């Protein structure tokens, strides 16, 4: 189980990313606009740098939805590989069976 502080910090990052998503997309669009002047591009670059560091979606960590484990996350299920195996063996995941050949 991950530390509660790590899980809480990651949740806070998700909130910040959502808050600044529109502004960030607007600035990035200005950066790649072929008709923008150099001054406009520079202003967009500076604007991106002034956004909070945690406004970048790259800083959000995929974690297990149940216990917050940061590694081995299966995005299709939203749980870690360890939790997935345990739940599959207990029959808690419909349609999932242990393979045998």
PDB file of C-alpha atoms in Angstrom:
ATOM      1  CA  UNK A   1       0.000   0.000   0.000  1.00  0.00           C
ATOM      2  CA  UNK A   2       1.298   3.422  -0.949  1.00  0.00           C
ATOM      3  CA  UNK A   3       1.671   6.210   1.578  1.00  0.00           C
ATOM      4  CA  UNK A   4      -1.489   8.251   2.010  1.00  0.00           C
ATOM      5  CA  UNK A   5       0.476  11.440   1.336  1.00  0.00           C
ATOM      6  CA  UNK A   6       1.627  10.168  -2.072  1.00  0.00           C
ATOM      7  CA  UNK A   7      -1.922   9.227  -3.050  1.00  0.00           C
ATOM      8  CA  UNK A   8      -3.274  12.588  -1.857  1.00  0.00           C
ATOM      9  CA  UNK A   9      -0.549  14.506  -3.713  1.00  0.00           C
ATOM     10  CA  UNK A  10      -1.348  12.641  -6.920  1.00  0.00           C
ATOM     11  CA  UNK A  11      -5.059  13.431  -6.535  1.00  0.00           C
ATOM     12  CA  UNK A  12      -4.197  17.098  -6.046  1.00  0.00           C
ATOM     13  CA  UNK A  13      -2.123  17.007  -9.233  1.00  0.00           C
ATOM     14  CA  UNK A  14      -5.135  15.653 -11.138  1.00  0.00           C
ATOM     15  CA  UNK A  15      -7.183  18.618  -9.917  1.00  0.00           C
ATOM     16  CA  UNK A  16      -4.492  21.106 -10.975  1.00  0.00           C
ATOM     17  CA  UNK A  17      -4.118  19.476 -14.405  1.00  0.00           C
ATOM     18  CA  UNK A  18      -7.870  19.737 -14.972  1.00  0.00           C
ATOM     19  CA  UNK A  19      -7.904  23.367 -13.827  1.00  0.00           C
ATOM     20  CA  UNK A  20      -5.196  24.467 -16.263  1.00  0.00           C
ATOM     21  CA  UNK A  21      -5.962  22.103 -19.180  1.00  0.00           C
ATOM     22  CA  UNK A  22      -7.802  24.659 -21.298  1.00  0.00           C
ATOM     23  CA  UNK A  23      -5.200  27.396 -20.785  1.00  0.00           C
ATOM     24  CA  UNK A  24      -2.365  24.974 -21.468  1.00  0.00           C
ATOM     25  CA  UNK A  25      -3.961  23.723 -24.709  1.00  0.00           C
ATOM     26  CA  UNK A  26      -4.485  27.310 -25.864  1.00  0.00           C
ATOM     27  CA  UNK A  27      -0.825  28.216 -25.263  1.00  0.00           C
ATOM     28  CA  UNK A  28       0.426  25.055 -26.977  1.00  0.00           C
ATOM     29  CA  UNK A  29      -1.757  25.812 -29.990  1.00  0.00           C
ATOM     30  CA  UNK A  30      -0.197  29.279 -30.207  1.00  0.00           C
ATOM     31  CA  UNK A  31       3.276  27.715 -30.145  1.00  0.00           C
ATOM     32  CA  UNK A  32       2.675  25.547 -33.207  1.00  0.00           C
ATOM     33  CA  UNK A  33       0.590  28.070 -35.160  1.00  0.00           C
ATOM     34  CA  UNK A  34       2.491  28.673 -38.439  1.00  0.00           C
ATOM     35  CA  UNK A  35       0.978  32.143 -38.846  1.00  0.00           C
ATOM     36  CA  UNK A  36       2.008  33.391 -35.405  1.00  0.00           C
ATOM     37  CA  UNK A  37       4.790  35.921 -35.120  1.00  0.00           C
ATOM     38  CA  UNK A  38       7.966  35.270 -33.179  1.00  0.00           C
ATOM     39  CA  UNK A  39       6.767  37.596 -30.416  1.00  0.00           C
ATOM     40  CA  UNK A  40       3.507  35.668 -30.069  1.00  0.00           C
ATOM     41  CA  UNK A  41       5.373  32.366 -29.898  1.00  0.00           C
ATOM     42  CA  UNK A  42       7.731  33.773 -27.285  1.00  0.00           C
ATOM     43  CA  UNK A  43       4.775  35.045 -25.243  1.00  0.00           C
ATOM     44  CA  UNK A  44       3.147  31.597 -25.447  1.00  0.00           C
ATOM     45  CA  UNK A  45       6.379  29.915 -24.348  1.00  0.00           C
ATOM     46  CA  UNK A  46       6.744  32.268 -21.382  1.00  0.00           C
ATOM     47  CA  UNK A  47       3.077  31.726 -20.528  1.00  0.00           C
ATOM     48  CA  UNK A  48       3.600  27.959 -20.473  1.00  0.00           C
ATOM     49  CA  UNK A  49       6.607  28.367 -18.206  1.00  0.00           C
ATOM     50  CA  UNK A  50       4.589  30.497 -15.789  1.00  0.00           C
ATOM     51  CA  UNK A  51       1.968  27.786 -15.309  1.00  0.00           C
ATOM     52  CA  UNK A  52       2.404  25.672 -12.174  1.00  0.00           C
ATOM     53  CA  UNK A  53       4.709  22.710 -12.572  1.00  0.00           C
ATOM     54  CA  UNK A  54       1.934  20.315 -11.577  1.00  0.00           C
ATOM     55  CA  UNK A  55      -0.286  21.644 -14.384  1.00  0.00           C
ATOM     56  CA  UNK A  56       1.506  19.289 -16.756  1.00  0.00           C
ATOM     57  CA  UNK A  57      -0.389  16.003 -17.278  1.00  0.00           C
ATOM     58  CA  UNK A  58       2.925  14.149 -17.447  1.00  0.00           C
ATOM     59  CA  UNK A  59       3.358  14.613 -13.693  1.00  0.00           C
ATOM     60  CA  UNK A  60       0.225  12.612 -12.838  1.00  0.00           C
ATOM     61  CA  UNK A  61       1.092   9.059 -11.864  1.00  0.00           C
ATOM     62  CA  UNK A  62      -1.086   6.073 -12.771  1.00  0.00           C
ATOM     63  CA  UNK A  63      -1.890   4.304  -9.528  1.00  0.00           C
ATOM     64  CA  UNK A  64      -3.866   1.272  -8.415  1.00  0.00           C
ATOM     65  CA  UNK A  65      -7.425   2.417  -7.730  1.00  0.00           C
ATOM     66  CA  UNK A  66      -7.664   0.294  -4.589  1.00  0.00           C
ATOM     67  CA  UNK A  67      -4.394   0.645  -2.705  1.00  0.00           C
ATOM     68  CA  UNK A  68      -2.416   3.242  -4.716  1.00  0.00           C
ATOM     69  CA  UNK A  69       0.432   0.993  -5.881  1.00  0.00           C
ATOM     70  CA  UNK A  70       2.399   3.081  -8.422  1.00  0.00           C
ATOM     71  CA  UNK A  71       3.993   0.350 -10.515  1.00  0.00           C
ATOM     72  CA  UNK A  72       2.684  -2.486 -12.643  1.00  0.00           C
ATOM     73  CA  UNK A  73      -0.577  -0.698 -13.339  1.00  0.00           C
ATOM     74  CA  UNK A  74      -2.941  -2.303 -15.868  1.00  0.00           C
ATOM     75  CA  UNK A  75      -4.683   0.721 -17.357  1.00  0.00           C
ATOM     76  CA  UNK A  76      -7.552  -1.302 -18.826  1.00  0.00           C
ATOM     77  CA  UNK A  77      -8.611  -2.362 -15.327  1.00  0.00           C
ATOM     78  CA  UNK A  78      -7.179   0.479 -13.242  1.00  0.00           C
ATOM     79  CA  UNK A  79      -5.476  -1.896 -10.822  1.00  0.00           C
ATOM     80  CA  UNK A  80      -1.951  -3.212 -10.330  1.00  0.00           C
ATOM     81  CA  UNK A  81      -0.722  -6.550 -11.616  1.00  0.00           C
ATOM     82  CA  UNK A  82      -0.549  -7.915  -8.072  1.00  0.00           C
ATOM     83  CA  UNK A  83      -4.132  -6.912  -7.275  1.00  0.00           C
ATOM     84  CA  UNK A  84      -5.293  -8.177 -10.693  1.00  0.00           C
ATOM     85  CA  UNK A  85      -3.836 -11.625 -10.096  1.00  0.00           C
ATOM     86  CA  UNK A  86      -5.313 -11.883  -6.615  1.00  0.00           C
ATOM     87  CA  UNK A  87      -8.759 -10.749  -7.761  1.00  0.00           C
ATOM     88  CA  UNK A  88      -8.663 -13.133 -10.742  1.00  0.00           C
ATOM     89  CA  UNK A  89      -7.754 -16.083  -8.529  1.00  0.00           C
ATOM     90  CA  UNK A  90     -10.580 -15.189  -6.125  1.00  0.00           C
ATOM     91  CA  UNK A  91     -13.022 -15.017  -9.032  1.00  0.00           C
ATOM     92  CA  UNK A  92     -13.766 -11.322  -8.475  1.00  0.00           C
ATOM     93  CA  UNK A  93     -13.131 -10.392 -12.121  1.00  0.00           C
ATOM     94  CA  UNK A  94     -15.828 -11.712 -14.443  1.00  0.00           C
ATOM     95  CA  UNK A  95     -14.558 -13.463 -17.547  1.00  0.00           C
ATOM     96  CA  UNK A  96     -10.979 -13.793 -16.285  1.00  0.00           C
ATOM     97  CA  UNK A  97      -9.596 -17.278 -15.664  1.00  0.00           C
ATOM     98  CA  UNK A  98      -6.110 -18.502 -14.909  1.00  0.00           C
ATOM     99  CA  UNK A  99      -4.558 -19.869 -18.034  1.00  0.00           C
ATOM    100  CA  UNK A 100      -3.314 -23.454 -18.122  1.00  0.00           C
ATOM    101  CA  UNK A 101      -1.773 -25.439 -20.971  1.00  0.00           C
TER     102      UNK A 101
END
